Tab-separated table of C-alpha atoms in Angstrom:
chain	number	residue	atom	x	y	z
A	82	UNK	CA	-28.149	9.592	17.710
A	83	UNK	CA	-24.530	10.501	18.085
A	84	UNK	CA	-22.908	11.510	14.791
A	85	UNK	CA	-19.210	11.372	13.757
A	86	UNK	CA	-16.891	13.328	16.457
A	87	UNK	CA	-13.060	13.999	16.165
A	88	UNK	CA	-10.678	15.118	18.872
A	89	UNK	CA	-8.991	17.694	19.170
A	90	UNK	CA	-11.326	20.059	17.263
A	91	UNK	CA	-8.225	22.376	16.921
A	92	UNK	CA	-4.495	21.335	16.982
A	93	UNK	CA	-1.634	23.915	17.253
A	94	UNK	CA	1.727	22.523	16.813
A	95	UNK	CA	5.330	23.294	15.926
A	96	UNK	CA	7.391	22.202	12.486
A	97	UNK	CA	8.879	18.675	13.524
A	98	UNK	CA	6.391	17.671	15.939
A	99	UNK	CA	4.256	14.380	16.039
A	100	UNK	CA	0.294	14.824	15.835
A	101	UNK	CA	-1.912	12.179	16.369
A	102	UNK	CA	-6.279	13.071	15.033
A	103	UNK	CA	-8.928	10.935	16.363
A	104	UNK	CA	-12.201	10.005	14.952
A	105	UNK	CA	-14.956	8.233	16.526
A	106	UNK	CA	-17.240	7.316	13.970
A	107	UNK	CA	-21.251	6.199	14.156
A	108	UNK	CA	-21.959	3.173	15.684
A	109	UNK	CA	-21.853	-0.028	13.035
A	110	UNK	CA	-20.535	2.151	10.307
A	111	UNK	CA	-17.707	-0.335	8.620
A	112	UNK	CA	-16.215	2.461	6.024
A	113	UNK	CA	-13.795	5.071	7.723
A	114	UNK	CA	-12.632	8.240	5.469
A	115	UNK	CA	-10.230	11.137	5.916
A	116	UNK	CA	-9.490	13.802	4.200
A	117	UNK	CA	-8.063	17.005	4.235
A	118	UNK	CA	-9.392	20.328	3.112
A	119	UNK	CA	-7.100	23.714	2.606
A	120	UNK	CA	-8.585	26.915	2.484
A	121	UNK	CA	-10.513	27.711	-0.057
A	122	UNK	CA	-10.561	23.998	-1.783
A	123	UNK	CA	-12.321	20.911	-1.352
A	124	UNK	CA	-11.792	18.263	0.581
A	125	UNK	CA	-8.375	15.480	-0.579
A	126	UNK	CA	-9.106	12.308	-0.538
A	127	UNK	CA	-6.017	10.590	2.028
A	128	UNK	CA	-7.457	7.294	3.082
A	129	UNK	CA	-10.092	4.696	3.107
A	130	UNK	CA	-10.721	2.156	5.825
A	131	UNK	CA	-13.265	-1.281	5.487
A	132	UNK	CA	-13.184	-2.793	8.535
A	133	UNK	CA	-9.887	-2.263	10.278
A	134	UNK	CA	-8.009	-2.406	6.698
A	135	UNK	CA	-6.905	0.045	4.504
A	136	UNK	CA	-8.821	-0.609	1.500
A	137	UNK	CA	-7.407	2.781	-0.067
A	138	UNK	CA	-4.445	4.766	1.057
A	139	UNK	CA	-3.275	6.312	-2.361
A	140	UNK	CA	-4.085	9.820	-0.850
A	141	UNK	CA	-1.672	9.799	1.902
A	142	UNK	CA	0.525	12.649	0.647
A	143	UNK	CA	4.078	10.788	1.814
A	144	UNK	CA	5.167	8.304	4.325
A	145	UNK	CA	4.684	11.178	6.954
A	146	UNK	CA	1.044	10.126	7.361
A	147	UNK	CA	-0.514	6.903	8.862
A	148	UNK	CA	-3.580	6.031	10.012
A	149	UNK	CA	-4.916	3.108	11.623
A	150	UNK	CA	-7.979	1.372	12.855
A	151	UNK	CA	-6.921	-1.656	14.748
A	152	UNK	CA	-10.797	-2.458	16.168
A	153	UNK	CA	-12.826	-1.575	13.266
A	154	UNK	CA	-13.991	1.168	14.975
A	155	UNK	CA	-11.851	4.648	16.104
A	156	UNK	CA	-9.259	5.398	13.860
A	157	UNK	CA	-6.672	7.422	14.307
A	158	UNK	CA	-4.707	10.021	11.545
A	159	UNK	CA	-0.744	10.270	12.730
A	160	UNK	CA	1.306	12.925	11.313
A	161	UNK	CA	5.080	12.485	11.862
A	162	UNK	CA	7.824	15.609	11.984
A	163	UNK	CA	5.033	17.873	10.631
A	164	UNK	CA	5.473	20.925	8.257
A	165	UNK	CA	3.625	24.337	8.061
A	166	UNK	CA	2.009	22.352	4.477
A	167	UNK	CA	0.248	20.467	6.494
A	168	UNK	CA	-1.846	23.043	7.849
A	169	UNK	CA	-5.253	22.306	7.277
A	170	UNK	CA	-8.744	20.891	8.741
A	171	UNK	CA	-8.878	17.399	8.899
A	172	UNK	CA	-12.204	15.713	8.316
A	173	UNK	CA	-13.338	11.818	8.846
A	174	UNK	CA	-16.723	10.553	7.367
A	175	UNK	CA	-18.028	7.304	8.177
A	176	UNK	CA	-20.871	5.273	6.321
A	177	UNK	CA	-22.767	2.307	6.872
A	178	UNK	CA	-20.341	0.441	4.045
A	179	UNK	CA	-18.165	0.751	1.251
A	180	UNK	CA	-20.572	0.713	-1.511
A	181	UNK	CA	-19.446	4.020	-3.329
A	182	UNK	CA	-22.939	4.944	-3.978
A	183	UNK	CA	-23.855	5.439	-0.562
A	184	UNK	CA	-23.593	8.739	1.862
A	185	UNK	CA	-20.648	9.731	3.731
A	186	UNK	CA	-21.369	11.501	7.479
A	187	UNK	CA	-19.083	13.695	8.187
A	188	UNK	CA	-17.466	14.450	11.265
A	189	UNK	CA	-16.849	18.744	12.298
A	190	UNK	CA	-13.139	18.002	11.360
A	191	UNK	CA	-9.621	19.152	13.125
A	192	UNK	CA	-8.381	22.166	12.370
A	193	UNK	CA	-4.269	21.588	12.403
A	194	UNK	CA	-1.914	24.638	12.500
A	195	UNK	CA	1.642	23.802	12.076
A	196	UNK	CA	3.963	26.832	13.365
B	53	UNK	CA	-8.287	11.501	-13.564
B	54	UNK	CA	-11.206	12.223	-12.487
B	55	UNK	CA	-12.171	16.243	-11.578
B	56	UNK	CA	-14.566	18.429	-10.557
B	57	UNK	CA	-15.926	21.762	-11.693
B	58	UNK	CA	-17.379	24.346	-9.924
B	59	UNK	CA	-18.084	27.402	-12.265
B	60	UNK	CA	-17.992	30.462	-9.308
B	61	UNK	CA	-16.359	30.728	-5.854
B	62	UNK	CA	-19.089	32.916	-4.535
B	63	UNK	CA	-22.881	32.948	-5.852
B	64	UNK	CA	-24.995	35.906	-4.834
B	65	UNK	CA	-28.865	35.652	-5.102
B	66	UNK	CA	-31.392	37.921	-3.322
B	67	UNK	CA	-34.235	36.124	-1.111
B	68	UNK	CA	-36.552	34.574	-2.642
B	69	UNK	CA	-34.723	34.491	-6.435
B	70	UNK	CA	-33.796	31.214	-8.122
B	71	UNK	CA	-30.502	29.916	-6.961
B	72	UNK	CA	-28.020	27.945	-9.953
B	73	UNK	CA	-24.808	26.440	-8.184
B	74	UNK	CA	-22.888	24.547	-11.434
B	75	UNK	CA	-21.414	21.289	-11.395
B	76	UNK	CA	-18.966	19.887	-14.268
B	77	UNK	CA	-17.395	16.498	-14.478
B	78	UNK	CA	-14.959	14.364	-16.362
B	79	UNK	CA	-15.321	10.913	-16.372
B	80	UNK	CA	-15.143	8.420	-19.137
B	81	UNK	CA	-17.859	6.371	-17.641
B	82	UNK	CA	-21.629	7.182	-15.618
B	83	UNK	CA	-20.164	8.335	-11.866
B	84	UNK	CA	-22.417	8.547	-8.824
B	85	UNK	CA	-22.497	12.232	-8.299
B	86	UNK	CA	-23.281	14.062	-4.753
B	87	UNK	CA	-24.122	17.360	-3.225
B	88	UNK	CA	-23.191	18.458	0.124
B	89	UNK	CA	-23.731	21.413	2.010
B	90	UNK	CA	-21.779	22.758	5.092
B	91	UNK	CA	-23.239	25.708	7.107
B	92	UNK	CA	-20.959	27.976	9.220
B	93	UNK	CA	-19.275	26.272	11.833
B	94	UNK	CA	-20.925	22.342	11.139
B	95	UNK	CA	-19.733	19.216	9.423
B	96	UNK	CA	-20.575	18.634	5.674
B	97	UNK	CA	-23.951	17.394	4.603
B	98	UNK	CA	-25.434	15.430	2.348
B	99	UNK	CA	-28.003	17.141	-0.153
B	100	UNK	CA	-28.876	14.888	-2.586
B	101	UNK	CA	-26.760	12.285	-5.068
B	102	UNK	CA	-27.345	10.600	-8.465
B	103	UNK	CA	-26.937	7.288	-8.600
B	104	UNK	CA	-28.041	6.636	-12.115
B	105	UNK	CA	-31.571	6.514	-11.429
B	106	UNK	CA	-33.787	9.201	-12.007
B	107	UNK	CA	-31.778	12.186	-13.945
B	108	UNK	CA	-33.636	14.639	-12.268
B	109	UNK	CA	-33.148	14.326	-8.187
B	110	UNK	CA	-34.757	16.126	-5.251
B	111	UNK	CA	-33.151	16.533	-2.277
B	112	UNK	CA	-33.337	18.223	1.479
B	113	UNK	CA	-34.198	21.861	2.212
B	114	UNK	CA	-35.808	22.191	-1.577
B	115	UNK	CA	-32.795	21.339	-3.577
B	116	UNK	CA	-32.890	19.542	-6.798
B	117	UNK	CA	-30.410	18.278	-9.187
B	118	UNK	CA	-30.417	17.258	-12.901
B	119	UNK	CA	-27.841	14.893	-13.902
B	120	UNK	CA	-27.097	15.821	-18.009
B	121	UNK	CA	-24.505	13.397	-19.671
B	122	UNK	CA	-24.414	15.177	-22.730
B	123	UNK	CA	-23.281	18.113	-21.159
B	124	UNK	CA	-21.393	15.961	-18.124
B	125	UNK	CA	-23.432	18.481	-15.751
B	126	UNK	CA	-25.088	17.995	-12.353
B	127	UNK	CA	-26.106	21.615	-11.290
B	128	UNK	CA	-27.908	22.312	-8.233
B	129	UNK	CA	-31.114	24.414	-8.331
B	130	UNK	CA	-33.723	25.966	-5.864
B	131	UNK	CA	-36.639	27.800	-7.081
B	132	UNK	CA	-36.921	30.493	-4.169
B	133	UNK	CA	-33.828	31.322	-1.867
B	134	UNK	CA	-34.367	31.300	1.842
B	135	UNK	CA	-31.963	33.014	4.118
B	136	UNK	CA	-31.103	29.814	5.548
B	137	UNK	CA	-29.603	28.687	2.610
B	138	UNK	CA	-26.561	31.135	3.149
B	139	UNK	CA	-23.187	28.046	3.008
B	140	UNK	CA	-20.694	26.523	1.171
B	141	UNK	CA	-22.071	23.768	-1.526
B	142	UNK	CA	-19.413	21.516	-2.536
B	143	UNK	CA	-20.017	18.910	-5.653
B	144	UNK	CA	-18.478	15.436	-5.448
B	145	UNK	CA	-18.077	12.424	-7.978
B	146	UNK	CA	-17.102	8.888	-6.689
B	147	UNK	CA	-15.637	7.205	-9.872
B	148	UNK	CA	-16.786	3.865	-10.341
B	149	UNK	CA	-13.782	2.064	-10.110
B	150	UNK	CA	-12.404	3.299	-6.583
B	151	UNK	CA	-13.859	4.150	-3.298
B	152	UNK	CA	-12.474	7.838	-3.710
B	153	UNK	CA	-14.714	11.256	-3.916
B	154	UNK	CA	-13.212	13.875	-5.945
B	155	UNK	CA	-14.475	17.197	-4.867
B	156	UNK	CA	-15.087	20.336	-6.470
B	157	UNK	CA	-13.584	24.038	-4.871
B	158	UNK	CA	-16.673	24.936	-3.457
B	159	UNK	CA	-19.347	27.380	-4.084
B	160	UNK	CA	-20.654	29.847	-1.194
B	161	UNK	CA	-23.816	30.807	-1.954
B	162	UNK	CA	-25.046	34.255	-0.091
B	163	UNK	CA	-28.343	35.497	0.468
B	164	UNK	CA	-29.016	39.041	0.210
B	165	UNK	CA	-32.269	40.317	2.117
């Protein structure tokens, strides 16, 4: 079956720019997750979606980032006037609910370069 | 706050040798703890997780884990490295009280023939 997807898988932008990062999770999966991962780390925690609420968004780094996911379904990352920091690869997992026990499926992430 | 430990940015093991990938935690409380794996190129994968269970879990590919309070440890072992076990292992925790995983730096194991 089809597994997480995101879109674009690579994103080359300019300092000040607006990005928008889509992920299309699998089918029926309720809990949405990004993240971000720099080189050479792990992946950040930014926000966690049940249904088409935020049940979690202390990772968002600053009031540059929003995400939404107004069906329950795709959800969408938005960067706003973006900054060579935010370079990274953006990842979204989905699972079949929030229970923090279960597994995450991971999407092949977004790789973001801000120039 | 919760955090992660991985003791060694790159792990080197020839084919066929035992392969040790370490895992430290601090939490005040039990957490669920998780594997994944990402190969070259692909999305993270799961390996194996405790969820306070069994100490000692198996997972895919013929990982294992042992989950060791005492010594708030959850390495990841293999008894005979396979080629195909060259990519990055990262160790997670998901603390009890939030929906969050805290990961570790990452470990890349490589295979030498």
């Amino acid at each position: 079956g089809a597994g997480v997807s995101q879109t674009p898988s690579n994103k080359v932008t300019e300092k000040g720019k607006y990005v928008e990062l889509r992920c299309d999770p699998i089918s029926g999966h309720t809990a949405l997750y990004w993240y971000r991962q720099s080189l050479g780390q792990g992946p950040e925690f930014l926000i966690y979606f049940q249904g088409t609420g935020a049940a979690d968004d202390s990772g968002l780094p600053n009031d540059r980032f929003f995400a939404v996911r107004p069906e329950g379904s795709v959800s969408t990352l938005k960067i706003q006037r973006t900054e060579r920091g935010d370079s990274a690869v953006y990842l979204c997992a989905s699972s079949t609910s929030g229970a923090r026990h279960n597994e995450q499926f991971f999407g092949p992430g977004t790789r973001l370069t801000v120039l | 706050a919760q955090s992660v430990t991985q003791l060694g940015s790159h792990v080197s093991v020839s084919e066929g040798a035992l392969v040790l990938l370490r895992c430290n935690y601090s939490s005040s409380v039990p957490p669920y703890l998780f594997w994944y794996v990402q190969y070259p190129n692909q999305g993270l994968q799961l390996l194996l997780k405790y969820t306070s269970a069994a100490t000692l879990v198996k997972g895919i590919n013929g990982f294992e884990a042992e989950f060791k309070k005492s010594e708030t440890s959850f390495h990841l072992t293999k008894p005979s490295a396979h080629m195909s076990d060259a990519a990055e292992y990262f160790c997670a925790v998901s603390d009890r009280s939030n929906y969050q995983l805290i990961w570790g730096a990452g470990t890349k194991l490589i295979i030498k023939p």
